[in-house]
mmCIF file of C-alpha atoms in Angstrom:
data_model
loop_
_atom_site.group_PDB
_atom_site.id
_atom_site.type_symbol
_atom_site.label_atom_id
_atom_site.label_comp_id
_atom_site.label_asym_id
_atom_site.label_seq_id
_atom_site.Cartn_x
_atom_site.Cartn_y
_atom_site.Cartn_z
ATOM 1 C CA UNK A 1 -18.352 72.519 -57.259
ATOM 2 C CA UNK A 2 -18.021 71.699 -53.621
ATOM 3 C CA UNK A 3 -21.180 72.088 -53.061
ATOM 4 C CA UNK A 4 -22.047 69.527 -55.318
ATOM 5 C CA UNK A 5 -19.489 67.042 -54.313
ATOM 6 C CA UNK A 6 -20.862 67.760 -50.916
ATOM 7 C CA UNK A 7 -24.520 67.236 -51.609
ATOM 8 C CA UNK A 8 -23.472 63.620 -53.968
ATOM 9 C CA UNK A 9 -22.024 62.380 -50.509
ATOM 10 C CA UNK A 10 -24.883 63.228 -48.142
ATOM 11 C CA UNK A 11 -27.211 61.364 -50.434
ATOM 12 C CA UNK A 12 -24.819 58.155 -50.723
ATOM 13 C CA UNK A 13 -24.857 58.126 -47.206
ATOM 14 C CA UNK A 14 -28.467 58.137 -46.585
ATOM 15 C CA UNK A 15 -28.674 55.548 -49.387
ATOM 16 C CA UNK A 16 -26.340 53.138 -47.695
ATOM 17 C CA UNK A 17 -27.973 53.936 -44.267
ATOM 18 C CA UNK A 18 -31.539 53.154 -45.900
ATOM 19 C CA UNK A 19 -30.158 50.085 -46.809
ATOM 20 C CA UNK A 20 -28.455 48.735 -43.693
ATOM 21 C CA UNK A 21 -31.585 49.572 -41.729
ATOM 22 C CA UNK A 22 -33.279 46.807 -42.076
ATOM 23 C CA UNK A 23 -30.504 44.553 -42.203
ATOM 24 C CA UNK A 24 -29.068 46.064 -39.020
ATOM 25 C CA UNK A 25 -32.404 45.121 -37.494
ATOM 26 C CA UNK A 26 -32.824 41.798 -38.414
ATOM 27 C CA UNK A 27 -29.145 40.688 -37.213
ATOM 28 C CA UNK A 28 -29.526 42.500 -33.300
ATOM 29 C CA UNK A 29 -28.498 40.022 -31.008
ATOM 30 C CA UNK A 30 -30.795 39.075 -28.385
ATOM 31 C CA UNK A 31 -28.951 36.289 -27.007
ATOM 32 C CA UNK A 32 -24.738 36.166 -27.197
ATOM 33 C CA UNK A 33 -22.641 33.499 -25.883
ATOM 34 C CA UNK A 34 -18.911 32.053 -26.842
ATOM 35 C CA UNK A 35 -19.761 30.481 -29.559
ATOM 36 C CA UNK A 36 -23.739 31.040 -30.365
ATOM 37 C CA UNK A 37 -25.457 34.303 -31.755
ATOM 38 C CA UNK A 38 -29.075 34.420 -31.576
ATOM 39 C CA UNK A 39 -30.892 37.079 -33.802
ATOM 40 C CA UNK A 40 -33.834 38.459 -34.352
ATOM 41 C CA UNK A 41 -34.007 37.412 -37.758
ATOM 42 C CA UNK A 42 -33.002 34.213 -36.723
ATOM 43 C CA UNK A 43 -36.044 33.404 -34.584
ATOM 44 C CA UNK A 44 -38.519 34.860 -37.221
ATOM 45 C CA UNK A 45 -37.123 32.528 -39.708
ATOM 46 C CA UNK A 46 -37.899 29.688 -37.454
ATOM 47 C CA UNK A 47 -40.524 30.511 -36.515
ATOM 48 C CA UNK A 48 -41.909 31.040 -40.079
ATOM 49 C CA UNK A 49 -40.870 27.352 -40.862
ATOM 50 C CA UNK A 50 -42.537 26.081 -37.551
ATOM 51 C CA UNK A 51 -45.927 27.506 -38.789
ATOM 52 C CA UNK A 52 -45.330 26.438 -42.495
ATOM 53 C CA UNK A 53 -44.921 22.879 -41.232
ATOM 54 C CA UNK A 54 -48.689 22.898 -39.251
ATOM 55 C CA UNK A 55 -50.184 24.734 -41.831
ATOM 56 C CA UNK A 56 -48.735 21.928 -44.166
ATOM 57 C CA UNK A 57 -50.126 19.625 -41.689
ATOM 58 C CA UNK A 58 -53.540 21.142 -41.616
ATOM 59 C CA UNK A 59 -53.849 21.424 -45.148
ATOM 60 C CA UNK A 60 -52.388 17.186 -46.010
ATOM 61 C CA UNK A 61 -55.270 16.691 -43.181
ATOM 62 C CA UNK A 62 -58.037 18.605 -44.756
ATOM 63 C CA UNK A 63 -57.151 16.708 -48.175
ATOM 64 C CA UNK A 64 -57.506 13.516 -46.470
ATOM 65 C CA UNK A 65 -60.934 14.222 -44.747
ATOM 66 C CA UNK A 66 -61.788 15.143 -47.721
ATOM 67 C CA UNK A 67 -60.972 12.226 -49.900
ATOM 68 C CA UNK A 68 -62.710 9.760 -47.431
ATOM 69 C CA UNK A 69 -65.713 11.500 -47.617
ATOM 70 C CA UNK A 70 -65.638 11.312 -51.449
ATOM 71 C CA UNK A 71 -64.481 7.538 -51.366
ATOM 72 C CA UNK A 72 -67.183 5.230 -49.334
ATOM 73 C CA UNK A 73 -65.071 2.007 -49.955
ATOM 74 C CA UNK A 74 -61.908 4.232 -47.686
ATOM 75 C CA UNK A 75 -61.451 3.326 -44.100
ATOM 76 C CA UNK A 76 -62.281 6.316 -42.078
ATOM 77 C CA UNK A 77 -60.431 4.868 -39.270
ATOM 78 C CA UNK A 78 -57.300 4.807 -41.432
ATOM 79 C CA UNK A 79 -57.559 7.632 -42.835
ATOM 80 C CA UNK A 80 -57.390 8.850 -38.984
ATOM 81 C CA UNK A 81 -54.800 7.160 -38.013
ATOM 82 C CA UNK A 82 -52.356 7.914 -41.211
ATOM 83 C CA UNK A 83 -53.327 12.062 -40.876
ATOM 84 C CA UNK A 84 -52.734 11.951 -37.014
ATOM 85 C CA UNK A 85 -49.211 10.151 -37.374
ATOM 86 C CA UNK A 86 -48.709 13.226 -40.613
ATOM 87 C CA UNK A 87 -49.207 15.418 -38.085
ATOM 88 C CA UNK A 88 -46.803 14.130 -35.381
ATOM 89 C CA UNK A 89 -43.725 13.545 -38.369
ATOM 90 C CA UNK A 90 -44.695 17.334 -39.394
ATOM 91 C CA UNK A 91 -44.879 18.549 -36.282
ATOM 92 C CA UNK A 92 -41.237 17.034 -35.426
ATOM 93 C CA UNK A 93 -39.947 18.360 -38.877
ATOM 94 C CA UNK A 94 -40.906 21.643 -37.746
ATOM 95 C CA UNK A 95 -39.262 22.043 -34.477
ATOM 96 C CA UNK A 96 -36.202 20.776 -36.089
ATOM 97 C CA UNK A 97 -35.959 22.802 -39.101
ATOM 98 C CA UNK A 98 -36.817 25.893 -36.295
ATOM 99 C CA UNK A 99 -33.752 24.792 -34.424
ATOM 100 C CA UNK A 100 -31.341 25.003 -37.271
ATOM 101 C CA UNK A 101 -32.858 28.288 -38.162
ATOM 102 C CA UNK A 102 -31.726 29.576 -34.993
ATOM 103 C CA UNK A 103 -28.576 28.301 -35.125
ATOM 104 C CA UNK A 104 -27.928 26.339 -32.196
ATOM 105 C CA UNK A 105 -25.563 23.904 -31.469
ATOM 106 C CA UNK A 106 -26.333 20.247 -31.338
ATOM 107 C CA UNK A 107 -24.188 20.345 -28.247
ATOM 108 C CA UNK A 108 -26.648 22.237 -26.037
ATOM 109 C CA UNK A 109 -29.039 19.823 -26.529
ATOM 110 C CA UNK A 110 -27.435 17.112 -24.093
ATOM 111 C CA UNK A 111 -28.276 19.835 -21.467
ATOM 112 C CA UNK A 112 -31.510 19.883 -23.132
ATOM 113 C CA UNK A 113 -32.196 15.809 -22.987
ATOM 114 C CA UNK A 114 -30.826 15.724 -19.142
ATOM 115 C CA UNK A 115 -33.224 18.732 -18.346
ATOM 116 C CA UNK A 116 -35.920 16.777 -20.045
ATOM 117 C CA UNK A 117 -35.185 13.547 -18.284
ATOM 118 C CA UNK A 118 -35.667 15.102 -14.951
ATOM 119 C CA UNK A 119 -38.871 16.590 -15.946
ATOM 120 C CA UNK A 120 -40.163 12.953 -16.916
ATOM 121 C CA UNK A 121 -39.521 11.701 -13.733
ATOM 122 C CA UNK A 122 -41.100 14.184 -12.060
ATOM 123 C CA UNK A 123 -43.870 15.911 -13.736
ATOM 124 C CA UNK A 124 -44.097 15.154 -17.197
ATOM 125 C CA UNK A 125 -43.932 11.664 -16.681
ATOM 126 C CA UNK A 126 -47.554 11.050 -17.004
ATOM 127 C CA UNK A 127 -47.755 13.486 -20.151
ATOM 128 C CA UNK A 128 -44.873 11.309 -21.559
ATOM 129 C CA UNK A 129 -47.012 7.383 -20.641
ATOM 130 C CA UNK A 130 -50.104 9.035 -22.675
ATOM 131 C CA UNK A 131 -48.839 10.367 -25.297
ATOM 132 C CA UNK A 132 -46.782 6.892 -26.032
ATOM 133 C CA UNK A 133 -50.288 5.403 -25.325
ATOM 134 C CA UNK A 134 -52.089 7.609 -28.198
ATOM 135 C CA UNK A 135 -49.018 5.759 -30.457
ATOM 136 C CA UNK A 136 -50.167 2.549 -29.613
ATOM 137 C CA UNK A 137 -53.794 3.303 -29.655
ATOM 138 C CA UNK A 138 -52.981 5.072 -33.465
ATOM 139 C CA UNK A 139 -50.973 1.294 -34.364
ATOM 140 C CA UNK A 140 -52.944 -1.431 -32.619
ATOM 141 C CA UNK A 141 -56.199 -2.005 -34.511
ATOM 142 C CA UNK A 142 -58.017 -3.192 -31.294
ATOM 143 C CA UNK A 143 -59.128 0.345 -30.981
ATOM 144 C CA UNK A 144 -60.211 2.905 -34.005
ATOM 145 C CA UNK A 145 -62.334 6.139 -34.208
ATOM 146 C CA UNK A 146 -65.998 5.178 -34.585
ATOM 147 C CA UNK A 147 -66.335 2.474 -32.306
ATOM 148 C CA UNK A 148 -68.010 2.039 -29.695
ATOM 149 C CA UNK A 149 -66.280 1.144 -26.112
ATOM 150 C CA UNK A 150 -67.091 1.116 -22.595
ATOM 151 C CA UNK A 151 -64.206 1.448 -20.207
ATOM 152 C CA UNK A 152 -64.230 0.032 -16.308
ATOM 153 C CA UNK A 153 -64.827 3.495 -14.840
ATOM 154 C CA UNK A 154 -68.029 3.591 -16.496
ATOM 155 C CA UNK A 155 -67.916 5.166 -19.248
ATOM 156 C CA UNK A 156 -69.376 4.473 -22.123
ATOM 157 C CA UNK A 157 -69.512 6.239 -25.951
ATOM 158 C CA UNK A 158 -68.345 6.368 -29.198
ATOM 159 C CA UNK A 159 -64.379 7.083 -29.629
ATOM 160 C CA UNK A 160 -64.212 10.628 -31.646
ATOM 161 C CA UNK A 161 -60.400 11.099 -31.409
ATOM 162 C CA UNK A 162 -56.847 10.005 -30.163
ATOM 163 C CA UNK A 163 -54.980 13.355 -29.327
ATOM 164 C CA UNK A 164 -51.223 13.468 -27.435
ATOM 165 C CA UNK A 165 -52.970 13.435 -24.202
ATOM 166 C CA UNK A 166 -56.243 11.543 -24.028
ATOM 167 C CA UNK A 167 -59.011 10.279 -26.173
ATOM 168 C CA UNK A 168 -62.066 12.202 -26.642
ATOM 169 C CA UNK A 169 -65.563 9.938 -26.224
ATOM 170 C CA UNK A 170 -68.706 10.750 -27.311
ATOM 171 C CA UNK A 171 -72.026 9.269 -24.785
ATOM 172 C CA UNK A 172 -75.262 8.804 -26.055
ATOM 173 C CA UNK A 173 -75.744 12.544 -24.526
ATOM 174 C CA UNK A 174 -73.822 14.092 -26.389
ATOM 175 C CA UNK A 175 -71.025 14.408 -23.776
ATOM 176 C CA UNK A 176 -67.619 14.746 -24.724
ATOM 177 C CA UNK A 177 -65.208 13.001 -22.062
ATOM 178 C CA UNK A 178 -61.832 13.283 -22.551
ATOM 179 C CA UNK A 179 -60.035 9.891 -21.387
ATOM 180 C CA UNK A 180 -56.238 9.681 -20.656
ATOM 181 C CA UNK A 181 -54.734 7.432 -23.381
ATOM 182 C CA UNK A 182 -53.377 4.964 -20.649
ATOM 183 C CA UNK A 183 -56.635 3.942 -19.408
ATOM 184 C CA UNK A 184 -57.125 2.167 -22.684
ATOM 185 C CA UNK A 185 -53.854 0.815 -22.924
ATOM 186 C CA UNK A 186 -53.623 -0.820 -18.698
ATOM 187 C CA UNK A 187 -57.214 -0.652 -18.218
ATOM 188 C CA UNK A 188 -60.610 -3.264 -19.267
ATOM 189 C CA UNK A 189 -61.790 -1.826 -22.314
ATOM 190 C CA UNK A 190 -65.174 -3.246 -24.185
ATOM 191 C CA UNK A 191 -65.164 -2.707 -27.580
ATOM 192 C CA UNK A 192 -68.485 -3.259 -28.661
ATOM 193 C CA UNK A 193 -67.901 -3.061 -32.529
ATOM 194 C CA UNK A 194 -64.305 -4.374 -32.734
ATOM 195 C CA UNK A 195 -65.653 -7.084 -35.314
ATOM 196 C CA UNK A 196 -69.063 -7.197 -36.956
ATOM 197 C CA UNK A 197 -71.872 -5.007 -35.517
ATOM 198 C CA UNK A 198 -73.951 -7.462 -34.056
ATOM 199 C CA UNK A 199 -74.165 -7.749 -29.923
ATOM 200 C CA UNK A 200 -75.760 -10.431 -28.224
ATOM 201 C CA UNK A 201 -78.543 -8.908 -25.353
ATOM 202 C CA UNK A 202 -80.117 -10.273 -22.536
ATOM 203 C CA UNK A 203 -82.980 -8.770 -20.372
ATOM 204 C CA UNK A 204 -84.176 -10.435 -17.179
ATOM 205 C CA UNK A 205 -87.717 -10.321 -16.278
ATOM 206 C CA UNK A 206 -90.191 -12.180 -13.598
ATOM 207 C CA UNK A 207 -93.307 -13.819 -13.630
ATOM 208 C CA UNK A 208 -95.401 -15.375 -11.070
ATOM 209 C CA UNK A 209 -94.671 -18.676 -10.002
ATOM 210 C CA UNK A 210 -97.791 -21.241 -11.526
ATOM 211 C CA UNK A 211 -97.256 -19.103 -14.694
ATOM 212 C CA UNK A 212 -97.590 -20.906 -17.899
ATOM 213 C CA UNK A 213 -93.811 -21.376 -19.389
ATOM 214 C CA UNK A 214 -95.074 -21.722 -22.953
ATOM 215 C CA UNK A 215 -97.012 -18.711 -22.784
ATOM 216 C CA UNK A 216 -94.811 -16.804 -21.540
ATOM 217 C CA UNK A 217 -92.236 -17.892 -23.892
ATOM 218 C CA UNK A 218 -94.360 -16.406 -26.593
ATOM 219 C CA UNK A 219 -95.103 -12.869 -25.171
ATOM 220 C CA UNK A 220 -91.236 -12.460 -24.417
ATOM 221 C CA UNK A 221 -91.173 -13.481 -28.935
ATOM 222 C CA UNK A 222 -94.044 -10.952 -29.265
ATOM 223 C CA UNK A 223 -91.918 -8.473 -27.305
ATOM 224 C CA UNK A 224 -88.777 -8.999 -29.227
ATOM 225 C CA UNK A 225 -91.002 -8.825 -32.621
ATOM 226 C CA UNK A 226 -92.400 -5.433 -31.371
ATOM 227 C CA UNK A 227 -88.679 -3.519 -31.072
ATOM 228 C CA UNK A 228 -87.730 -2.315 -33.893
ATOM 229 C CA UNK A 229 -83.612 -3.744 -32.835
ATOM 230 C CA UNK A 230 -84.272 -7.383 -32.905
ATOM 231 C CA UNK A 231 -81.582 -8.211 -36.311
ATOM 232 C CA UNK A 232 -83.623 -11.215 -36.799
ATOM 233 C CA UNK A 233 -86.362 -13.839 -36.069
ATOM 234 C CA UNK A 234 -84.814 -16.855 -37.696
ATOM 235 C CA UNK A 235 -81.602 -18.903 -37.859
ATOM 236 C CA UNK A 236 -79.034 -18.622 -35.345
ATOM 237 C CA UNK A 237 -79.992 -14.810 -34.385
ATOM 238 C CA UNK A 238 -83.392 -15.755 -34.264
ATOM 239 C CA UNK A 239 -84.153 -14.481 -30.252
ATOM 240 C CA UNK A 240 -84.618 -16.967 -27.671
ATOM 241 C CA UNK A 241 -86.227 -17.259 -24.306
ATOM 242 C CA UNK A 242 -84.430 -18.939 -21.514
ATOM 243 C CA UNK A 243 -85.936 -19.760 -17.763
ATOM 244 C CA UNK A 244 -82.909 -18.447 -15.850
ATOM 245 C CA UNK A 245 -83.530 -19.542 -11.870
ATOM 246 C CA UNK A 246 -85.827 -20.394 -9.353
ATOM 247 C CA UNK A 247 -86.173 -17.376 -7.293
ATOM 248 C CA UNK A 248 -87.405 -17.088 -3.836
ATOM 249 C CA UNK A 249 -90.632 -15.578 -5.268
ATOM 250 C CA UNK A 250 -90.542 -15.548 -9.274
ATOM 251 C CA UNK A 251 -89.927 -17.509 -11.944
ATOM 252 C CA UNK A 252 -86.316 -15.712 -13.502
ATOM 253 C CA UNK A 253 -86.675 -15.434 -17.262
ATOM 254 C CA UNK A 254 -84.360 -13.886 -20.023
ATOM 255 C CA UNK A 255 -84.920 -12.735 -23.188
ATOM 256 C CA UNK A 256 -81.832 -13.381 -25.206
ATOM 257 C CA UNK A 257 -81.763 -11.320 -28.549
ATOM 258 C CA UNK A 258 -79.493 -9.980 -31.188
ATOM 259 C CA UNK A 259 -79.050 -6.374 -31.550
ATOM 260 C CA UNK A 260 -78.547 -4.447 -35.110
ATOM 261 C CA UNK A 261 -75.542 -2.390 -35.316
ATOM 262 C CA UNK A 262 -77.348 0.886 -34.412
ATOM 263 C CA UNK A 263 -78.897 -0.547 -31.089
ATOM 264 C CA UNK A 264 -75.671 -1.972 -30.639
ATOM 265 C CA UNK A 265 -74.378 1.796 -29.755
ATOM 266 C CA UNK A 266 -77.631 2.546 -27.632
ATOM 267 C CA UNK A 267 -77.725 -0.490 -25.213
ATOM 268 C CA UNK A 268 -79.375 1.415 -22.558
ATOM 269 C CA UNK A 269 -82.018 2.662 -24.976
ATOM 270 C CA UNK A 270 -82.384 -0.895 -26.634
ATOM 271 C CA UNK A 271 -82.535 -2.370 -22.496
ATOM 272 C CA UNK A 272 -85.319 0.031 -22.262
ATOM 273 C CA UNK A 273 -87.436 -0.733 -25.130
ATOM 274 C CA UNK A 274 -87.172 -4.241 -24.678
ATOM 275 C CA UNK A 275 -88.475 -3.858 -20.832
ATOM 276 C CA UNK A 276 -91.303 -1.423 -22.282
ATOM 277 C CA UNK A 277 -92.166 -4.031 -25.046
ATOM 278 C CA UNK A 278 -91.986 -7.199 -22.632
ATOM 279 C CA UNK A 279 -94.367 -5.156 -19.565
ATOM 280 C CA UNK A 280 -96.729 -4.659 -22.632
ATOM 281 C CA UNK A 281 -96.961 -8.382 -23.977
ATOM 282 C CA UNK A 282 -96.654 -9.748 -20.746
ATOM 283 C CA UNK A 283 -99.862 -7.722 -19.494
ATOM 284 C CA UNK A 284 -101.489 -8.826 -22.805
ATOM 285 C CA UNK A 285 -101.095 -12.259 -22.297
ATOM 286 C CA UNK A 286 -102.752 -12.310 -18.471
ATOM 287 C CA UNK A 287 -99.711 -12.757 -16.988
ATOM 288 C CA UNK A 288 -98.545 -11.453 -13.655
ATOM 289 C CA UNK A 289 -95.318 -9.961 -12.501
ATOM 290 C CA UNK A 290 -95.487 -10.664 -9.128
ATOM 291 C CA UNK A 291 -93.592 -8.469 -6.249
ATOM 292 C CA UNK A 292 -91.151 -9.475 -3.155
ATOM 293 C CA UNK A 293 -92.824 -11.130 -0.572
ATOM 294 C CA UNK A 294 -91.745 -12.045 2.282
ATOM 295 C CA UNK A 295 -93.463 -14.464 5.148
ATOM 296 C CA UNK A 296 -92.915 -12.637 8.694
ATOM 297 C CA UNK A 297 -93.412 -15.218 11.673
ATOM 298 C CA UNK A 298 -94.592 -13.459 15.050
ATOM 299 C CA UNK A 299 -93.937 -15.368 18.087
ATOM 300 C CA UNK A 300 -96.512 -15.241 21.064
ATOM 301 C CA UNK A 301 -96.079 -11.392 22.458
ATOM 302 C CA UNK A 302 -96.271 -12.882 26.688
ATOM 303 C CA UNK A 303 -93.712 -16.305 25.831
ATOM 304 C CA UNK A 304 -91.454 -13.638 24.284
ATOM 305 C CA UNK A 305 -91.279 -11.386 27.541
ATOM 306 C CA UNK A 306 -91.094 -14.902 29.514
ATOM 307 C CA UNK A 307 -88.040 -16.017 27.737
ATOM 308 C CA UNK A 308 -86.414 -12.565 28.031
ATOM 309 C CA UNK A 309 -87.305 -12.188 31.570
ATOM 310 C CA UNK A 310 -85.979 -15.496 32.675
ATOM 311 C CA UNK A 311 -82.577 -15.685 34.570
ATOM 312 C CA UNK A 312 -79.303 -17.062 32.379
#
């Protein structure tokens, strides 16, 4: 009989150490002060919620991509801006909701905020400017993903993305530059397709002086009609030839035309064509492109050495 009675309590007493295990192992403290306990469970749990709320944020994203592709009459640029701003109000939600897992005291974060505060004057200051920049760029409708800018450092491409940081742009290469969000927001920016796709060009060339105007007003049209970018060849597009100036040893030309929305993303390629297409009429016409010249006067070598010879 004791025996038994011995054996019944051995076994309630693994049970109910079986039990408390894990329970025992979620609660250890790894941080203790007056009035704050942090656990182990504690900090699972939040971070558990933190990742719910990006994979959330992924997912609303995804859906969104997803439903402008479907939709051709959506704004892809909207749809951008509405999934990044998701993102940030997710994002936020999540360190929050990870922060009252943990249990911590709204009180510690005034240390927190003055901590913070010194950071942003020293280092994170220029984290801070950009990543109020990207909020700008994500509200003003001067600038959207898709179009095409070119900034006053030089560089030119097709705006991908607005991140925290900096804004990712695509060149004609293929190269992906990543460009801090303030240079769009203090800095010259050309937006090439802001409004309607259409860009005005203009391409200087030369031609001889005693060159027929008329004629070669009509290879610089045959030119134009040759590249494929010309938008049109009547009306108020229609491309026009204009005599510039009176240079020292050419006649200055332009040849003013309007570029389709595709060319308008290329301009060096369309700059290009046009010079290959106006080299070919002009030559077909008779026409000559002339080159510098100069006139270089030589004095008489013997009054030369007189003159510098001769006493001041």
């Amino acid at each position: 009989m004791r025996s038994h009675q011995a054996t019944s309590a051995l076994t309630a007493l693994a049970s109910a150490d079986a039990g408390t295990v894990p329970g025992n192992w979620l609660g250890s403290r790894l941080l203790h002060t007056d009035d704050f306990d942090l656990s182990l469970g504690a900090v699972i749990a939040a971070c558990l919620l933190f990742l719910a709320c990006l994979a959330l944020s992924a997912i609303l994203r995804h859906l969104l991509r997803r439903y402008a592709r479907r939709h051709e009459n959506v704004n892809p640029s909207a749809v951008y801006t509405v999934g990044r701003l998701t993102h940030y109000l997710l994002l936020t939600l999540g360190v929050l909701l990870a922060l009252n897992a943990t249990g911590i005291p709204m009180a510690r974060f005034t240390v927190f905020a003055g901590a913070l505060g010194v950071g942003l004057g020293f280092g994170l200051q220029a984290i801070f400017n950009n990543f109020v920049c990207g909020l700008i760029l994500l509200f003003d409708r001067s600038l959207r993903v898709g179009d095409f800018v070119e900034l006053a450092s030089g560089v030119h491409g097709v705006v991908r993305g607005i991140h925290i940081r900096a804004t990712r742009v695509t060149t004609n290469d293929d190269l992906d530059i990543l460009v801090p969000n303030s240079e769009f927001v203090t800095g010259q920016v050309v937006n090439w397709t802001v409004r309607e796709g259409l860009r005005r060009l203009k391409v200087p060339f030369h031609v001889a002086y005693g060159s027929d105007k008329e004629q070669v007003k009509e290879a610089a049209l045959d030119a134009a009609r040759a590249v494929p970018h010309t938008y049109a060849f009547e009306g108020p597009h229609a491309p026009q030839v204009w005599l510039a100036e009176f240079g020292d040893w050419a006649l200055k030309f332009q040849l003013v035309v309007w570029l389709n929305a595709d060319a308008t993303r290329r301009p060096g390629a369309a700059t290009a064509a046009y010079n290959w297409a106006l080299h070919s009429a002009l030559q077909a016409h008779g026409i000559r492109i002339p080159l510098p010249q100069y006139d270089v006067r030589l004095r008489d070598a013997q009054a030369v050495t007189a003159t510098d010879s001769s006493p001041h």
